[in-house]
């Protein structure tokens, strides 16, 4: 039996899941892996705060040095959120010669270059399965299971809060605010949900996935990111009539002329496997040249699913497996910077909903402007006018260069063809 003394920094939601598994299921890990995992010390901001989670036999303190100065602790579980302080703590752990297991995607998306280099220079590991899609082992799948593949595309639902909100809006006919309040009541959304609903959290995770999939350093700030705050029930209903659902999608697509990365609310046809990933679930659809397509689905957040991924990394490091495999990969140290395709070079299908005056020639006028900009239509139809004499025209396009569609819509909105700014969404 191999004994491993562990330190935990940050005893919140995920930290509580980790101590619960170690307290309740240590026997399972002993039996399966021959590992005696001992949580020796927990460092947390308020050690005296009452918690439901067990301490798993650990000493609890607010002194970071209790872990940093303890030579018996070789591996630290880092579960502090945010970026500045979290990065400082991670740096301190590496400088003290500790391997780090973290769930902090923001830290890795923004400061991964520096931290992974520091780990490599010191012969240490940073393991981060829990940072993307919680309990779904997508990092291991991309890094190990799909290692022989040129990854052509990843389409992913990576934020359970957004997926819950959009699913609720669709299934119960609710508005965005109402569905968000419901998510907050059930603990699926933070009191301040900004980083989830504005797409930033999804972009952090996409940056990490893309780095592994495309073996390059991803300029996080260059990922075009839109959130779900302006999605209305009308959008959901329109998507439904088009045979689609709206999902906040992370898209990574290899093109002949470069890499497209974006996060945006996207119409997903109902027969696509991602359309049925609902509620707070995450789904990752990956296309590789050898494997074809593969889909991973599961709980992308929550104490126990995320702790499940954290402990998988702990086991990998404590058995030496991580050092023998993951640490040999070049994703985080030797990869060169990747330049992303500008929006006007992206190839994407689109949906547009035009509110138009009910008069002859409007539909033809819209179709003409779209065609002038090289946008070809998959379908276009006009609904019956309302009592105010306005009608809705909905158009779905074939894939086109992103810039041309936006220019066409701008021209249409500046003409007398529409009565209010046009609603546009991307289509998978
Ligand atoms: N929650 C999820 O489902 C989930 C899923 C995937 C990834 N993650 C990521 O996992 C990380 C942790 O998330 P969480 O939900 O567990 O956060 P959380 O519930 O807010 O817990 C964070 C913990 O860190 C402690 N802390 C804050 N600053 C500290 C410091 N300077 N030194 C020591 N401890 C400090 C806090 O201490 P006190 O409690 O003592 O005040 C708190 O317990 C985040 O990066 C998050 O993005 C979370």
Short mmCIF file of C-alpha atoms and ligand atoms in Angstrom, two decimals:
data_model
loop_
_atom_site.label_atom_id
_atom_site.label_comp_id
_atom_site.label_asym_id
_atom_site.label_seq_id
_atom_site.Cartn_x
_atom_site.Cartn_y
_atom_site.Cartn_z
CA UNK A 1 0.00 0.00 0.00
CA UNK A 2 1.45 3.35 -1.04
CA UNK A 3 0.68 6.21 1.35
CA UNK A 4 0.17 9.73 -0.06
CA UNK A 5 -0.21 12.77 2.19
CA UNK A 6 -2.32 15.45 0.55
CA UNK A 7 -3.01 19.11 1.19
CA UNK A 8 -6.25 20.84 0.25
CA UNK A 9 -6.46 24.60 -0.31
CA UNK A 10 -10.05 25.92 -0.52
CA UNK A 11 -12.72 24.02 1.39
CA UNK A 12 -15.84 25.21 -0.39
CA UNK A 13 -18.26 23.40 -2.69
CA UNK A 14 -15.77 21.22 -4.56
CA UNK A 15 -13.40 20.96 -1.58
CA UNK A 16 -16.37 19.62 0.42
CA UNK A 17 -16.98 16.97 -2.26
CA UNK A 18 -13.32 15.94 -2.08
CA UNK A 19 -13.30 15.57 1.71
CA UNK A 20 -16.58 13.66 1.54
CA UNK A 21 -15.21 11.13 -0.95
CA UNK A 22 -11.96 10.75 0.99
CA UNK A 23 -13.86 10.26 4.27
CA UNK A 24 -16.43 7.85 2.85
CA UNK A 25 -14.73 6.08 -0.03
CA UNK A 26 -11.04 5.93 0.86
CA UNK A 27 -11.43 2.13 1.00
CA UNK A 28 -12.46 2.00 -2.65
CA UNK A 29 -9.29 3.81 -3.72
CA UNK A 30 -7.15 1.60 -1.47
CA UNK A 31 -8.65 -1.51 -3.04
CA UNK A 32 -8.58 -0.29 -6.63
CA UNK A 33 -5.24 1.50 -6.79
CA UNK A 34 -3.27 0.34 -3.75
CA UNK A 35 -3.20 3.96 -2.59
CA UNK A 36 -3.69 5.16 0.95
CA UNK A 37 -4.71 8.78 0.36
CA UNK A 38 -4.46 10.80 3.59
CA UNK A 39 -5.73 14.34 3.66
CA UNK A 40 -3.24 15.82 6.09
CA UNK A 41 -3.99 19.54 6.04
CA UNK A 42 -6.81 21.77 4.81
CA UNK A 43 -6.07 25.46 4.30
CA UNK A 44 -9.14 27.61 3.96
CA UNK A 45 -9.95 31.27 4.49
CA UNK A 46 -12.36 30.76 7.42
CA UNK A 47 -11.35 27.54 9.21
CA UNK A 48 -13.94 27.98 11.94
CA UNK A 49 -16.92 28.26 9.55
CA UNK A 50 -19.36 25.39 10.15
CA UNK A 51 -19.46 22.97 7.20
CA UNK A 52 -21.52 19.94 6.36
CA UNK A 53 -18.55 18.21 4.73
CA UNK A 54 -16.33 16.02 6.94
CA UNK A 55 -12.66 17.08 7.38
CA UNK A 56 -11.53 13.52 6.53
CA UNK A 57 -9.13 13.50 9.49
CA UNK A 58 -7.26 16.61 8.34
CA UNK A 59 -6.02 19.57 10.40
CA UNK A 60 -7.84 22.74 9.31
CA UNK A 61 -6.05 26.09 9.27
CA UNK A 62 -5.88 29.41 7.44
CA UNK A 63 -2.06 29.31 7.23
CA UNK A 64 -0.90 28.45 3.72
CA UNK A 65 2.53 27.71 5.13
CA UNK A 66 1.11 24.69 6.96
CA UNK A 67 1.05 23.01 3.55
CA UNK A 68 3.93 24.77 1.80
CA UNK A 69 6.44 23.98 4.57
CA UNK A 70 5.35 20.37 5.04
CA UNK A 71 7.72 18.13 3.07
CA UNK A 72 5.45 15.12 3.55
CA UNK A 73 2.79 16.77 1.38
CA UNK A 74 3.87 16.31 -2.25
CA UNK A 75 0.50 16.94 -3.86
CA UNK A 76 -1.88 19.82 -3.25
CA UNK A 77 -5.52 19.98 -4.27
CA UNK A 78 -6.09 23.62 -5.24
CA UNK A 79 -9.77 24.58 -5.10
CA UNK A 80 -9.71 28.34 -4.72
CA UNK A 81 -11.71 30.32 -7.30
CA UNK A 82 -10.92 33.64 -9.02
CA UNK A 83 -7.64 34.39 -10.75
CA UNK A 84 -5.16 36.74 -9.02
CA UNK A 85 -5.00 35.13 -5.58
CA UNK A 86 -5.58 31.62 -6.97
CA UNK A 87 -2.62 32.06 -9.36
CA UNK A 88 -0.45 33.36 -6.54
CA UNK A 89 -1.32 30.29 -4.43
CA UNK A 90 -0.67 27.90 -7.34
CA UNK A 91 2.70 29.55 -8.00
CA UNK A 92 3.61 29.25 -4.29
CA UNK A 93 2.73 25.53 -4.30
CA UNK A 94 4.91 24.87 -7.37
CA UNK A 95 7.75 26.92 -5.93
CA UNK A 96 7.50 24.81 -2.78
CA UNK A 97 7.90 21.65 -4.90
CA UNK A 98 4.27 20.46 -4.79
CA UNK A 99 2.26 18.91 -7.61
CA UNK A 100 -1.03 20.73 -8.12
CA UNK A 101 -4.48 19.38 -8.91
CA UNK A 102 -6.88 22.19 -9.73
CA UNK A 103 -10.43 22.83 -10.94
CA UNK A 104 -9.76 26.50 -11.66
CA UNK A 105 -10.31 27.03 -15.40
CA UNK A 106 -10.11 30.83 -15.28
CA UNK A 107 -6.62 30.62 -13.78
CA UNK A 108 -5.45 28.13 -16.42
CA UNK A 109 -7.05 29.94 -19.37
CA UNK A 110 -5.41 33.23 -18.35
CA UNK A 111 -2.17 32.18 -16.67
CA UNK A 112 -1.65 28.64 -17.98
CA UNK A 113 1.48 29.56 -19.98
CA UNK A 114 3.36 30.73 -16.94
CA UNK A 115 2.11 28.07 -14.52
CA UNK A 116 2.72 25.09 -16.81
CA UNK A 117 6.20 26.35 -17.64
CA UNK A 118 6.95 26.71 -13.94
CA UNK A 119 5.70 23.17 -13.29
CA UNK A 120 7.78 21.79 -16.18
CA UNK A 121 10.92 23.63 -15.01
CA UNK A 122 10.55 22.04 -11.60
CA UNK A 123 9.59 18.57 -12.84
CA UNK A 124 6.12 18.86 -11.30
CA UNK A 125 2.56 18.27 -12.51
CA UNK A 126 -0.49 20.49 -12.83
CA UNK A 127 -3.51 18.24 -13.36
CA UNK A 128 -6.82 19.85 -14.28
CA UNK A 129 -9.45 17.30 -15.31
CA UNK A 130 -12.01 19.04 -13.06
CA UNK A 131 -11.47 22.42 -14.75
CA UNK A 132 -13.52 21.49 -17.83
CA UNK A 133 -16.95 19.87 -17.73
CA UNK A 134 -16.79 18.83 -14.05
CA UNK A 135 -17.26 15.10 -13.74
CA UNK A 136 -16.90 14.29 -17.46
CA UNK A 137 -13.39 12.96 -18.17
CA UNK A 138 -12.97 15.06 -21.31
CA UNK A 139 -9.37 16.10 -20.69
CA UNK A 140 -8.27 12.48 -20.43
CA UNK A 141 -10.40 11.61 -23.48
CA UNK A 142 -8.80 14.29 -25.65
CA UNK A 143 -5.27 13.89 -24.31
CA UNK A 144 -5.11 10.09 -24.14
CA UNK A 145 -8.03 8.33 -25.81
CA UNK A 146 -8.01 10.52 -28.93
CA UNK A 147 -4.27 11.13 -29.09
CA UNK A 148 -3.97 9.57 -32.56
CA UNK A 149 -6.54 11.93 -34.04
CA UNK A 150 -6.27 15.21 -35.86
CA UNK A 151 -9.15 16.93 -34.11
CA UNK A 152 -11.33 18.58 -36.73
CA UNK A 153 -14.02 20.09 -34.52
CA UNK A 154 -15.33 20.34 -31.00
CA UNK A 155 -18.87 21.54 -30.33
CA UNK A 156 -19.62 21.68 -26.64
CA UNK A 157 -22.14 22.68 -24.01
CA UNK A 158 -19.82 23.53 -21.14
CA UNK A 159 -21.89 25.61 -18.76
CA UNK A 160 -24.64 23.88 -16.80
CA UNK A 161 -26.12 27.17 -15.58
CA UNK A 162 -26.75 28.41 -19.13
CA UNK A 163 -27.98 25.04 -20.29
CA UNK A 164 -30.40 24.86 -17.37
CA UNK A 165 -31.73 28.35 -18.08
CA UNK A 166 -32.22 27.70 -21.81
CA UNK A 167 -33.82 24.30 -21.15
CA UNK A 168 -36.24 25.85 -18.60
CA UNK A 169 -37.15 28.65 -20.99
CA UNK A 170 -37.97 26.07 -23.64
CA UNK A 171 -39.78 23.49 -21.51
CA UNK A 172 -41.82 25.94 -19.41
CA UNK A 173 -42.19 28.90 -21.75
CA UNK A 174 -40.37 31.20 -19.33
CA UNK A 175 -38.44 34.41 -19.89
CA UNK A 176 -34.70 34.63 -19.27
CA UNK A 177 -34.98 36.47 -15.91
CA UNK A 178 -37.52 34.00 -14.53
CA UNK A 179 -35.44 30.97 -15.58
CA UNK A 180 -32.29 32.55 -14.08
CA UNK A 181 -34.08 33.16 -10.76
CA UNK A 182 -35.14 29.52 -10.76
CA UNK A 183 -31.54 28.39 -11.42
CA UNK A 184 -30.35 30.56 -8.52
CA UNK A 185 -32.99 29.13 -6.18
CA UNK A 186 -31.86 25.58 -7.01
CA UNK A 187 -28.15 26.42 -6.61
CA UNK A 188 -27.37 26.02 -10.34
CA UNK A 189 -26.48 29.71 -10.65
CA UNK A 190 -24.39 32.00 -8.45
CA UNK A 191 -25.86 35.11 -6.84
CA UNK A 192 -23.72 36.99 -9.37
CA UNK A 193 -24.08 34.80 -12.47
CA UNK A 194 -22.21 37.16 -14.85
CA UNK A 195 -19.28 34.90 -15.75
CA UNK A 196 -21.64 32.05 -16.54
CA UNK A 197 -24.35 33.85 -18.52
CA UNK A 198 -22.02 36.15 -20.48
CA UNK A 199 -20.13 33.14 -21.87
CA UNK A 200 -16.78 33.87 -20.14
CA UNK A 201 -16.77 30.60 -18.16
CA UNK A 202 -17.46 28.64 -21.35
CA UNK A 203 -14.66 30.52 -23.13
CA UNK A 204 -12.20 29.64 -20.33
CA UNK A 205 -13.03 25.96 -20.81
CA UNK A 206 -12.89 26.21 -24.60
CA UNK A 207 -9.40 27.75 -24.38
CA UNK A 208 -8.22 24.74 -22.35
CA UNK A 209 -9.83 22.14 -24.64
CA UNK A 210 -8.55 23.86 -27.79
CA UNK A 211 -5.04 23.96 -26.40
CA UNK A 212 -5.01 20.19 -26.04
CA UNK A 213 -6.95 19.45 -29.22
CA UNK A 214 -4.89 21.72 -31.49
CA UNK A 215 -1.58 21.64 -29.61
CA UNK A 216 -1.22 25.41 -29.54
CA UNK A 217 -1.24 28.34 -27.15
CA UNK A 218 -4.65 29.96 -27.35
CA UNK A 219 -4.93 33.74 -27.02
CA UNK A 220 -7.87 33.80 -24.62
CA UNK A 221 -8.78 37.43 -25.33
CA UNK A 222 -9.21 36.63 -29.04
CA UNK A 223 -12.01 34.11 -28.48
CA UNK A 224 -15.23 35.79 -29.65
CA UNK A 225 -17.70 35.34 -26.82
CA UNK A 226 -21.42 36.04 -26.61
CA UNK A 227 -23.69 35.10 -23.72
CA UNK A 228 -27.33 34.19 -23.36
CA UNK A 229 -28.60 37.34 -21.59
CA UNK A 230 -30.44 38.66 -24.63
CA UNK A 231 -32.11 35.37 -25.61
CA UNK A 232 -35.89 35.71 -25.37
CA UNK A 233 -38.68 33.21 -25.37
CA UNK A 234 -39.48 34.42 -28.92
CA UNK A 235 -36.02 33.23 -29.99
CA UNK A 236 -36.62 29.85 -28.37
CA UNK A 237 -40.02 29.56 -30.07
CA UNK A 238 -38.56 30.54 -33.46
CA UNK A 239 -35.81 27.97 -33.03
CA UNK A 240 -38.47 25.38 -32.29
CA UNK A 241 -40.38 26.17 -35.49
CA UNK A 242 -37.09 25.77 -37.39
CA UNK A 243 -36.62 22.29 -35.85
CA UNK A 244 -33.84 23.53 -33.54
CA UNK A 245 -32.98 24.24 -29.91
CA UNK A 246 -30.84 27.12 -28.69
CA UNK A 247 -27.69 26.08 -26.83
CA UNK A 248 -24.74 28.13 -25.62
CA UNK A 249 -22.10 26.40 -27.73
CA UNK A 250 -18.36 26.47 -27.53
CA UNK A 251 -17.11 25.87 -31.06
CA UNK A 252 -13.61 24.95 -32.13
CA UNK A 253 -13.31 24.22 -35.83
CA UNK A 254 -10.22 23.53 -37.87
CA UNK A 255 -10.46 25.12 -41.34
CA UNK A 256 -8.00 24.95 -44.21
CA UNK A 257 -7.00 28.57 -43.50
CA UNK A 258 -6.91 28.48 -39.69
CA UNK A 259 -8.78 27.83 -36.48
CA UNK A 260 -12.20 29.16 -35.53
CA UNK A 261 -12.98 29.49 -31.83
CA UNK A 262 -16.11 31.08 -30.50
CA UNK A 263 -18.77 30.93 -27.82
CA UNK A 264 -22.28 31.92 -28.88
CA UNK A 265 -25.93 30.99 -28.46
CA UNK A 266 -26.46 28.68 -31.42
CA UNK A 267 -29.38 26.95 -33.11
CA UNK A 268 -28.77 23.21 -32.86
CA UNK A 269 -30.99 20.97 -35.04
CA UNK A 270 -33.08 18.68 -32.81
CA UNK A 271 -31.63 15.58 -34.43
CA UNK A 272 -28.07 16.58 -33.46
CA UNK A 273 -26.91 14.65 -30.35
CA UNK A 274 -26.16 17.89 -28.47
CA UNK A 275 -29.78 19.06 -28.79
CA UNK A 276 -30.86 16.46 -26.25
CA UNK A 277 -28.25 17.46 -23.65
CA UNK A 278 -30.58 19.38 -21.37
CA UNK A 279 -31.00 20.86 -17.88
CA UNK A 280 -27.69 21.32 -16.03
CA UNK A 281 -25.86 18.69 -18.09
CA UNK A 282 -22.80 19.29 -20.25
CA UNK A 283 -22.04 17.61 -23.57
CA UNK A 284 -18.91 17.57 -25.71
CA UNK A 285 -19.11 16.45 -29.34
CA UNK A 286 -15.69 15.77 -30.84
CA UNK A 287 -14.79 14.99 -34.46
CA UNK A 288 -11.44 13.34 -35.08
CA UNK A 289 -10.09 12.18 -38.43
CA UNK A 290 -9.71 8.58 -37.25
CA UNK A 291 -12.39 8.14 -34.60
CA UNK A 292 -15.15 9.95 -36.52
CA UNK A 293 -17.51 11.54 -34.02
CA UNK A 294 -17.79 10.91 -30.32
CA UNK A 295 -19.99 12.42 -27.61
CA UNK A 296 -19.39 12.77 -23.89
CA UNK A 297 -22.30 13.76 -21.65
CA UNK A 298 -22.61 14.21 -17.90
CA UNK A 299 -22.69 16.59 -14.97
CA UNK A 300 -20.39 19.50 -15.63
CA UNK A 301 -20.43 20.93 -12.10
CA UNK A 302 -21.45 20.24 -8.53
CA UNK A 303 -19.53 19.08 -5.48
CA UNK A 304 -19.45 15.34 -6.08
CA UNK A 305 -19.09 15.19 -9.91
CA UNK A 306 -16.26 17.72 -9.80
CA UNK A 307 -14.59 16.00 -6.84
CA UNK A 308 -14.77 12.76 -8.82
CA UNK A 309 -12.55 14.38 -11.49
CA UNK A 310 -10.23 15.93 -8.87
CA UNK A 311 -9.61 12.53 -7.27
CA UNK A 312 -8.97 10.89 -10.65
CA UNK A 313 -6.09 13.39 -11.07
CA UNK A 314 -4.86 12.77 -7.52
CA UNK A 315 -4.74 9.03 -8.21
CA UNK A 316 -2.90 9.62 -11.51
CA UNK A 317 -0.25 11.72 -9.77
CA UNK A 318 0.10 9.50 -6.69
CA UNK A 319 0.52 6.36 -8.81
CA UNK A 320 3.06 8.13 -11.06
CA UNK A 321 0.83 7.70 -14.09
CA UNK A 322 0.49 11.45 -14.72
CA UNK A 323 4.26 11.94 -14.66
CA UNK A 324 4.74 9.05 -17.09
CA UNK A 325 2.09 10.14 -19.57
CA UNK A 326 0.51 13.60 -19.38
CA UNK A 327 3.73 15.37 -18.41
CA UNK A 328 5.37 14.16 -21.62
CA UNK A 329 2.86 16.02 -23.78
CA UNK A 330 3.82 19.40 -25.16
CA UNK A 331 0.44 21.17 -24.98
CA UNK A 332 1.34 23.50 -22.17
CA UNK A 333 5.02 24.09 -22.53
CA UNK A 334 6.34 23.78 -26.07
CA UNK A 335 3.18 24.62 -28.03
CA UNK A 336 3.40 27.62 -30.35
CA UNK A 337 0.81 30.39 -30.36
CA UNK A 338 -2.22 29.76 -32.57
CA UNK A 339 -3.79 32.62 -34.49
CA UNK A 340 -7.55 32.52 -34.72
CA UNK A 341 -9.51 33.24 -37.88
CA UNK A 342 -11.04 36.72 -37.86
CA UNK A 343 -14.85 36.81 -37.77
CA UNK A 344 -15.19 37.76 -41.43
CA UNK A 345 -13.24 34.59 -42.37
CA UNK A 346 -15.35 32.26 -40.21
CA UNK A 347 -17.66 29.87 -41.98
CA UNK A 348 -21.02 29.57 -40.27
CA UNK A 349 -24.73 29.13 -40.94
CA UNK A 350 -27.04 31.81 -39.57
CA UNK A 351 -30.61 32.46 -38.59
CA UNK A 352 -32.26 35.88 -38.84
CA UNK A 353 -35.64 37.11 -37.69
CA UNK A 354 -36.70 40.31 -39.46
CA UNK A 355 -39.67 42.37 -38.27
CA UNK A 356 -40.97 43.95 -41.43
CA UNK A 357 -43.82 46.20 -42.64
CA UNK A 358 -46.53 44.15 -44.31
CA UNK A 359 -46.17 45.27 -47.90
CA UNK A 360 -45.34 43.65 -51.21
CA UNK A 361 -41.69 43.16 -52.17
CA UNK A 362 -40.17 43.09 -48.66
CA UNK A 363 -39.33 39.38 -48.72
CA UNK A 364 -37.80 39.69 -52.19
CA UNK A 365 -35.85 42.80 -51.06
CA UNK A 366 -34.32 40.93 -48.12
CA UNK A 367 -33.45 37.91 -50.27
CA UNK A 368 -31.81 40.20 -52.85
CA UNK A 369 -29.56 41.94 -50.29
CA UNK A 370 -28.52 38.61 -48.73
CA UNK A 371 -27.68 37.24 -52.16
CA UNK A 372 -25.74 40.41 -53.09
CA UNK A 373 -23.48 39.72 -50.08
CA UNK A 374 -22.97 36.11 -51.16
CA UNK A 375 -25.25 34.62 -48.49
CA UNK A 376 -27.25 31.70 -49.83
CA UNK A 377 -30.56 30.80 -48.22
CA UNK A 378 -31.51 27.38 -46.89
CA UNK A 379 -35.05 28.57 -46.14
CA UNK A 380 -37.02 31.78 -45.84
CA UNK A 381 -40.62 32.25 -44.85
CA UNK A 382 -43.01 34.99 -43.77
CA UNK A 383 -45.59 34.66 -40.99
CA UNK A 384 -49.02 36.29 -41.24
CA UNK A 385 -48.98 39.98 -40.24
CA UNK A 386 -50.12 41.02 -36.74
CA UNK A 387 -52.75 43.65 -35.96
CA UNK A 388 -50.21 46.45 -36.29
CA UNK A 389 -49.52 45.44 -39.87
CA UNK A 390 -46.10 44.03 -39.16
CA UNK A 391 -44.89 40.61 -40.15
CA UNK A 392 -42.01 38.35 -39.24
CA UNK A 393 -39.68 36.93 -41.87
CA UNK A 394 -37.38 34.15 -40.75
CA UNK A 395 -34.38 33.12 -42.81
CA UNK A 396 -31.87 30.31 -42.38
CA UNK A 397 -28.69 30.42 -44.43
CA UNK A 398 -26.20 27.90 -45.73
CA UNK A 399 -22.73 28.25 -44.19
CA UNK A 400 -21.18 31.53 -45.32
CA UNK A 401 -18.29 33.79 -44.37
CA UNK A 402 -19.32 35.43 -41.07
CA UNK A 403 -18.65 39.01 -42.14
CA UNK A 404 -20.83 38.86 -45.24
CA UNK A 405 -23.97 37.95 -43.31
CA UNK A 406 -23.49 40.71 -40.74
CA UNK A 407 -22.91 43.25 -43.52
CA UNK A 408 -26.08 42.10 -45.31
CA UNK A 409 -28.17 42.40 -42.11
CA UNK A 410 -26.70 45.85 -41.46
CA UNK A 411 -27.71 46.96 -44.95
CA UNK A 412 -31.20 45.50 -44.51
CA UNK A 413 -31.62 47.25 -41.14
CA UNK A 414 -30.55 50.56 -42.69
CA UNK A 415 -33.13 50.22 -45.46
CA UNK A 416 -36.90 50.64 -45.12
CA UNK A 417 -37.25 46.85 -45.17
CA UNK A 418 -37.32 46.33 -41.38
CA UNK A 419 -39.02 48.16 -38.52
CA UNK A 420 -36.60 47.20 -35.74
CA UNK A 421 -33.09 45.75 -35.49
CA UNK A 422 -32.94 42.19 -36.76
CA UNK A 423 -32.36 39.29 -34.39
CA UNK A 424 -29.55 37.02 -35.57
CA UNK A 425 -28.21 33.75 -34.24
CA UNK A 426 -25.68 31.26 -35.49
CA UNK A 427 -26.73 27.82 -36.64
CA UNK A 428 -24.74 24.63 -36.22
N1 LIG B 1 -18.59 24.47 -7.91
C1 LIG B 1 -18.47 23.71 -8.98
O1 LIG B 1 -19.36 22.95 -9.32
C2 LIG B 1 -17.21 23.78 -9.82
C3 LIG B 1 -17.11 22.93 -10.93
C4 LIG B 1 -15.93 22.93 -11.68
C5 LIG B 1 -14.91 23.79 -11.33
N2 LIG B 1 -15.05 24.62 -10.25
C6 LIG B 1 -13.93 25.49 -9.90
O2 LIG B 1 -13.38 25.03 -8.70
C7 LIG B 1 -12.86 26.12 -7.95
C8 LIG B 1 -13.51 26.10 -6.57
O3 LIG B 1 -14.91 26.23 -6.75
P1 LIG B 1 -15.94 26.11 -5.55
O4 LIG B 1 -17.27 26.12 -6.17
O5 LIG B 1 -15.56 25.00 -4.65
O6 LIG B 1 -15.71 27.50 -4.84
P2 LIG B 1 -16.23 27.97 -3.40
O7 LIG B 1 -17.38 27.16 -2.96
O8 LIG B 1 -16.34 29.44 -3.43
O9 LIG B 1 -14.99 27.57 -2.48
C9 LIG B 1 -13.76 28.24 -2.55
C10 LIG B 1 -13.08 28.03 -1.23
O10 LIG B 1 -11.81 28.66 -1.29
C11 LIG B 1 -11.56 29.21 -0.01
N3 LIG B 1 -10.63 30.32 -0.19
C12 LIG B 1 -10.81 31.49 -0.83
N4 LIG B 1 -9.67 32.21 -0.80
C13 LIG B 1 -8.78 31.47 -0.15
C14 LIG B 1 -7.42 31.65 0.21
N5 LIG B 1 -6.76 32.75 -0.11
N6 LIG B 1 -6.79 30.68 0.90
C15 LIG B 1 -7.43 29.55 1.25
N7 LIG B 1 -8.73 29.31 0.95
C16 LIG B 1 -9.37 30.27 0.26
C17 LIG B 1 -12.89 29.68 0.52
O11 LIG B 1 -12.75 29.63 1.91
P3 LIG B 1 -13.84 29.74 3.09
O12 LIG B 1 -14.98 28.85 2.74
O13 LIG B 1 -13.09 29.21 4.23
O14 LIG B 1 -14.21 31.17 3.16
C18 LIG B 1 -13.84 28.64 -0.06
O15 LIG B 1 -14.07 27.60 0.83
C19 LIG B 1 -13.18 27.37 -8.76
O16 LIG B 1 -12.07 27.72 -9.53
C20 LIG B 1 -14.31 26.93 -9.66
O17 LIG B 1 -14.37 27.64 -10.88
C21 LIG B 1 -16.17 24.62 -9.48
#
